[in-house]
Amino acid sequence: MGQAARAAARLMARASTAAKNRALRAIATQIEAQRAQLTEANIRDMQAGLAQGLDAALLDRLELDNPRIDAMIAGLLQVADLPDPVGEIENLHYRPSGIQVGRMRVPLGVVGIIYESRPNVTIDAASLCLKSGNATILRGGSEALHSNQAIAACIVAGLRASDLPETAVQVVGTSDRAAVGALITMPEYLDVIVPRGGTGLIERVSREASVPVIKHLHGVCHVYIDDRADPKKAFDIALNAKTRRYGVCNAMETLLVAEGIAAEILPDLAAAFESRGVELRGCERTREILPRCLAAMEADWTEEYLAPILSIRVVADMEAAMAHIARYGSGHTDAIVTEDYSRSRRFLTEVDSSSVMVNASTGFADGYEYGLGAEIGISTDKIHARGPVGLEGLTSRKWIVLGNGHIRQ
Amino acid sequence: MGQAARAAARLMARASTAAKNRALRAIATQIEAQRAQLTEANIRDMQAGLAQGLDAALLDRLELDNPRIDAMIAGLLQVADLPDPVGEIENLHYRPSGIQVGRMRVPLGVVGIIYESRPNVTIDAASLCLKSGNATILRGGSEALHSNQAIAACIVAGLRASDLPETAVQVVGTSDRAAVGALITMPEYLDVIVPRGGTGLIERVSREASVPVIKHLHGVCHVYIDDRADPKKAFDIALNAKTRRYGVCNAMETLLVAEGIAAEILPDLAAAFESRGVELRGCERTREILPRCLAAMEADWTEEYLAPILSIRVVADMEAAMAHIARYGSGHTDAIVTEDYSRSRRFLTEVDSSSVMVNASTGFADGYEYGLGAEIGISTDKIHARGPVGLEGLTSRKWIVLGNGHIRQ
């Protein structure tokens, strides 16, 4: 598979934008045509999952119902409509030596994606890799094997219909766990690995991979309400950041409040959270203001709840808030609510997270919201791609030099 | 050291451009003031090296004579004059939701540099990391320990004089090989490792590191002379690419010549190479044209000679040349000489190397020539930085979001 991917990558790198878009649309057509077969394959996985006693959340992620198939088709057409990043040349300029130097955006080569249960990731990942001119090896969860193979058949048919190499997208057809180990230790065939899934998977891949990894670990996101915050904005943002959705990585997990505004803002906010069933766990000073609030433990500050639970800490000032974020945060997304110009600039500059926000909900940390069109994940790494990773994150830039017989003295 | 570096990195990330430039100039002043001590420390290393029987090339790299000290000082002042990349905000634009989104360039954090013998790398690396707002841990070769510690003393004095944290640049003060192993496996304290040195060092670091690596492996560079090349440009470029300097990674190691032009171009070129003492090793068809040329073995095509040796292969056409480069090249720098418009475009697009050139010598693949001001190395990786790595390669970009109380629906 590695060799086939490497060969396909060379052809994909030179594939025209039109050919790649044709393939994406052909795959969408195949998925529509194979809807019954996809559903059937998915039912097999669901029944096996039920028999194995998978929990309800896992079964929900595994399910491929009609709305999800519709979303896969829509996603393919949307990626076809995105601009092609490959071949873009930036900053081509003359140097004193007379050569003209610039950078050209090129595919990474072969991208490995390792993911769990959700079969629709197969299409999301394949479409972004295809559009960015990469070959892909996909390794989904064993519980979704039949669904993934049915999707893979649609992809192969779409590639064939558009004269792109069939091995440009390959789905590992075994549920053998050793396949993951093999995939992440073949740097001669893979240029990057993107693990998508739980912390266990990502930590294993990071630890064992000899291929570079674009990884998304925890999202322990903070909102800091400064004493110069507009209370209305603070209320709206804190509520939205926590309660828009609970199981997402950009949800606020810890609310930091300046002591100068805590007594004014916390009671109303706590009432709003409680009315939505959010459990509050506060520091001592929080509990002086909110007597019914549970006591937060040290472990609460590093916990990614992904649930209707919120930890709250009253801090002296922005300095203390930034120190808390530096110590306990995960470098995902952190926001300040303030009307103070200098503090907003300092927070933006000094907080070292993949997204830093002023007067906006952490819920905006997302490839679609940022205008990337689609995302393959949100990177909490600093190297290569940081934050939401779209087509650009699946490319690299090489230098190009145009001369006219120039030699270096 | 890791903890101290992490703490210093937070302060360095917010250091003003003026403070960083002051520190660079103060270090230059210290080096000038400590010239005698640097020379004395270096003599100790040189004597120990002689006693240990280091070879002449290694002793040459180890030596810190007055011109090299001058170059260190000039380098520091030059980096001080470079624009500061930190804090640059790109493409801040409004999204339909009303938020304003952009990307801000930020330091990577803590950069580890592992290098061999040449003590001037201590200053090159420290100055680039300092200017890009990173903290640095430097681990030089054991044979240069006294020289590196004398340089480190100048750096600490310079940092102290300009109110930057002294631990922003730390030099590992032991020649214990285990220090390298420790350094490359502490991702909690290091954000990236840059190994600079021989293949053995780089392969060891790549294999064992759990910290991301920006690495420079082989430079097996090609010049392909197309049958539509201008013979004068082809002659000049091929000669320059090989003979400008032999021991550098951007030197041509294999010359590929289209069969349609080989008989015309090779005799003059071979005579020029031979007059400069370059040993030629050719394929069979090359040897039909150049009977005195040695026979190239399969191993010649992948060899980075770093010496006055050149392998030559006659190929059918550009397609065959690109296939040769894809198979045997190292993805460093490859050039075509041609007057053909479509071929120049195809070569630029399809050759997957960190620098791809048309009608220019591979010798231009260099941070200074590309306008980066200085380089910390030339990356043959595809992830993060590719080709010459300057200040920008030591930074990352985070997303910033400016709102006015915006919440996500």
PDB file of N, CA, C and O in Angstrom, chain A residues 8 20 30-31 37 75 79 122 130 146 153 160 174 220 223 270 281 285 315 337 351 356 368 383:
ATOM      1  N   ALA A   8       1.121   6.813  -6.614  1.00  0.00           N
ATOM      2  CA  ALA A   8      -0.066   7.628  -6.881  1.00  0.00           C
ATOM      3  C   ALA A   8       0.198   9.090  -6.542  1.00  0.00           C
ATOM      4  O   ALA A   8      -0.289   9.997  -7.216  1.00  0.00           O
ATOM      5  N   LYS A  20      -9.179  16.846 -10.449  1.00  0.00           N
ATOM      6  CA  LYS A  20      -9.457  16.584  -9.038  1.00  0.00           C
ATOM      7  C   LYS A  20     -10.917  16.911  -8.710  1.00  0.00           C
ATOM      8  O   LYS A  20     -11.592  16.152  -7.995  1.00  0.00           O
ATOM      9  N   GLN A  30     -21.298   8.563  -6.974  1.00  0.00           N
ATOM     10  CA  GLN A  30     -21.233   7.163  -6.563  1.00  0.00           C
ATOM     11  C   GLN A  30     -21.913   6.950  -5.212  1.00  0.00           C
ATOM     12  O   GLN A  30     -22.629   5.970  -5.020  1.00  0.00           O
ATOM     13  N   ILE A  31     -21.666   7.856  -4.287  1.00  0.00           N
ATOM     14  CA  ILE A  31     -22.251   7.683  -2.952  1.00  0.00           C
ATOM     15  C   ILE A  31     -23.775   7.761  -3.027  1.00  0.00           C
ATOM     16  O   ILE A  31     -24.487   6.962  -2.412  1.00  0.00           O
ATOM     17  N   GLN A  37     -26.392   0.303  -0.598  1.00  0.00           N
ATOM     18  CA  GLN A  37     -25.276  -0.569  -0.203  1.00  0.00           C
ATOM     19  C   GLN A  37     -24.548   0.005   1.024  1.00  0.00           C
ATOM     20  O   GLN A  37     -24.108  -0.746   1.897  1.00  0.00           O
ATOM     21  N   GLY A  75     -20.420  17.652   1.450  1.00  0.00           N
ATOM     22  CA  GLY A  75     -19.020  17.955   1.763  1.00  0.00           C
ATOM     23  C   GLY A  75     -18.122  17.788   0.547  1.00  0.00           C
ATOM     24  O   GLY A  75     -17.253  18.623   0.273  1.00  0.00           O
ATOM     25  N   VAL A  79     -15.928  20.763  -1.178  1.00  0.00           N
ATOM     26  CA  VAL A  79     -14.468  20.736  -1.363  1.00  0.00           C
ATOM     27  C   VAL A  79     -14.120  20.933  -2.839  1.00  0.00           C
ATOM     28  O   VAL A  79     -13.136  21.607  -3.170  1.00  0.00           O
ATOM     29  N   THR A 122     -14.009   9.115   6.664  1.00  0.00           N
ATOM     30  CA  THR A 122     -13.385   8.563   5.466  1.00  0.00           C
ATOM     31  C   THR A 122     -13.525   9.529   4.292  1.00  0.00           C
ATOM     32  O   THR A 122     -12.567   9.799   3.570  1.00  0.00           O
ATOM     33  N   LEU A 130      -7.406  14.607  -1.431  1.00  0.00           N
ATOM     34  CA  LEU A 130      -7.485  14.539  -2.887  1.00  0.00           C
ATOM     35  C   LEU A 130      -7.366  15.945  -3.486  1.00  0.00           C
ATOM     36  O   LEU A 130      -6.565  16.182  -4.396  1.00  0.00           O
ATOM     37  N   HIS A 146     -16.940  -2.480   7.616  1.00  0.00           N
ATOM     38  CA  HIS A 146     -17.804  -2.669   6.443  1.00  0.00           C
ATOM     39  C   HIS A 146     -18.251  -1.343   5.858  1.00  0.00           C
ATOM     40  O   HIS A 146     -18.251  -1.165   4.641  1.00  0.00           O
ATOM     41  N   ALA A 153     -15.189   1.761  -1.850  1.00  0.00           N
ATOM     42  CA  ALA A 153     -15.588   1.313  -3.190  1.00  0.00           C
ATOM     43  C   ALA A 153     -16.111   2.491  -4.012  1.00  0.00           C
ATOM     44  O   ALA A 153     -15.828   2.612  -5.211  1.00  0.00           O
ATOM     45  N   ARG A 160     -11.630   6.213 -10.721  1.00  0.00           N
ATOM     46  CA  ARG A 160     -11.519   5.535 -12.011  1.00  0.00           C
ATOM     47  C   ARG A 160     -12.260   6.337 -13.095  1.00  0.00           C
ATOM     48  O   ARG A 160     -11.747   6.516 -14.204  1.00  0.00           O
ATOM     49  N   THR A 174      -8.224  -4.117   6.976  1.00  0.00           N
ATOM     50  CA  THR A 174      -8.103  -5.094   8.046  1.00  0.00           C
ATOM     51  C   THR A 174      -8.341  -4.397   9.368  1.00  0.00           C
ATOM     52  O   THR A 174      -8.065  -3.215   9.512  1.00  0.00           O
ATOM     53  N   VAL A 220      -8.613  22.317  26.370  1.00  0.00           N
ATOM     54  CA  VAL A 220      -9.017  22.904  27.655  1.00  0.00           C
ATOM     55  C   VAL A 220      -9.045  24.419  27.427  1.00  0.00           C
ATOM     56  O   VAL A 220      -8.032  25.101  27.554  1.00  0.00           O
ATOM     57  N   VAL A 223     -12.275  31.157  29.011  1.00  0.00           N
ATOM     58  CA  VAL A 223     -12.720  32.528  28.789  1.00  0.00           C
ATOM     59  C   VAL A 223     -12.334  33.300  30.041  1.00  0.00           C
ATOM     60  O   VAL A 223     -12.636  32.861  31.160  1.00  0.00           O
ATOM     61  N   ALA A 270     -24.201  32.216  36.764  1.00  0.00           N
ATOM     62  CA  ALA A 270     -24.399  30.916  37.412  1.00  0.00           C
ATOM     63  C   ALA A 270     -25.852  30.469  37.257  1.00  0.00           C
ATOM     64  O   ALA A 270     -26.133  29.294  36.986  1.00  0.00           O
ATOM     65  N   ARG A 281     -18.131  24.084  39.276  1.00  0.00           N
ATOM     66  CA  ARG A 281     -17.123  23.745  40.278  1.00  0.00           C
ATOM     67  C   ARG A 281     -16.192  24.948  40.408  1.00  0.00           C
ATOM     68  O   ARG A 281     -15.473  25.296  39.473  1.00  0.00           O
ATOM     69  N   ARG A 285     -12.976  31.541  46.286  1.00  0.00           N
ATOM     70  CA  ARG A 285     -13.578  32.870  46.137  1.00  0.00           C
ATOM     71  C   ARG A 285     -14.844  32.811  45.285  1.00  0.00           C
ATOM     72  O   ARG A 285     -15.769  33.596  45.488  1.00  0.00           O
ATOM     73  N   VAL A 315      -9.729  35.343  39.690  1.00  0.00           N
ATOM     74  CA  VAL A 315      -8.303  35.680  39.657  1.00  0.00           C
ATOM     75  C   VAL A 315      -8.128  37.169  39.926  1.00  0.00           C
ATOM     76  O   VAL A 315      -9.064  37.955  39.749  1.00  0.00           O
ATOM     77  N   VAL A 337     -12.540  38.742  27.580  1.00  0.00           N
ATOM     78  CA  VAL A 337     -13.600  39.719  27.365  1.00  0.00           C
ATOM     79  C   VAL A 337     -13.160  40.983  28.077  1.00  0.00           C
ATOM     80  O   VAL A 337     -12.970  40.984  29.303  1.00  0.00           O
ATOM     81  N   VAL A 351      -0.722  35.166  25.048  1.00  0.00           N
ATOM     82  CA  VAL A 351      -1.307  33.840  25.263  1.00  0.00           C
ATOM     83  C   VAL A 351      -0.901  32.938  24.091  1.00  0.00           C
ATOM     84  O   VAL A 351      -1.108  33.270  22.922  1.00  0.00           O
ATOM     85  N   VAL A 356      -6.441  32.678  19.723  1.00  0.00           N
ATOM     86  CA  VAL A 356      -6.570  33.623  20.834  1.00  0.00           C
ATOM     87  C   VAL A 356      -7.600  34.667  20.414  1.00  0.00           C
ATOM     88  O   VAL A 356      -7.524  35.209  19.310  1.00  0.00           O
ATOM     89  N   TYR A 368     -14.520  25.988   9.286  1.00  0.00           N
ATOM     90  CA  TYR A 368     -15.565  26.654   8.505  1.00  0.00           C
ATOM     91  C   TYR A 368     -15.693  28.112   8.926  1.00  0.00           C
ATOM     92  O   TYR A 368     -15.764  29.006   8.102  1.00  0.00           O
ATOM     93  N   ILE A 383       4.408  23.091  15.299  1.00  0.00           N
ATOM     94  CA  ILE A 383       5.158  22.876  14.066  1.00  0.00           C
ATOM     95  C   ILE A 383       4.176  22.659  12.923  1.00  0.00           C
ATOM     96  O   ILE A 383       3.170  21.996  13.084  1.00  0.00           O
TER      97      ILE A 383
END
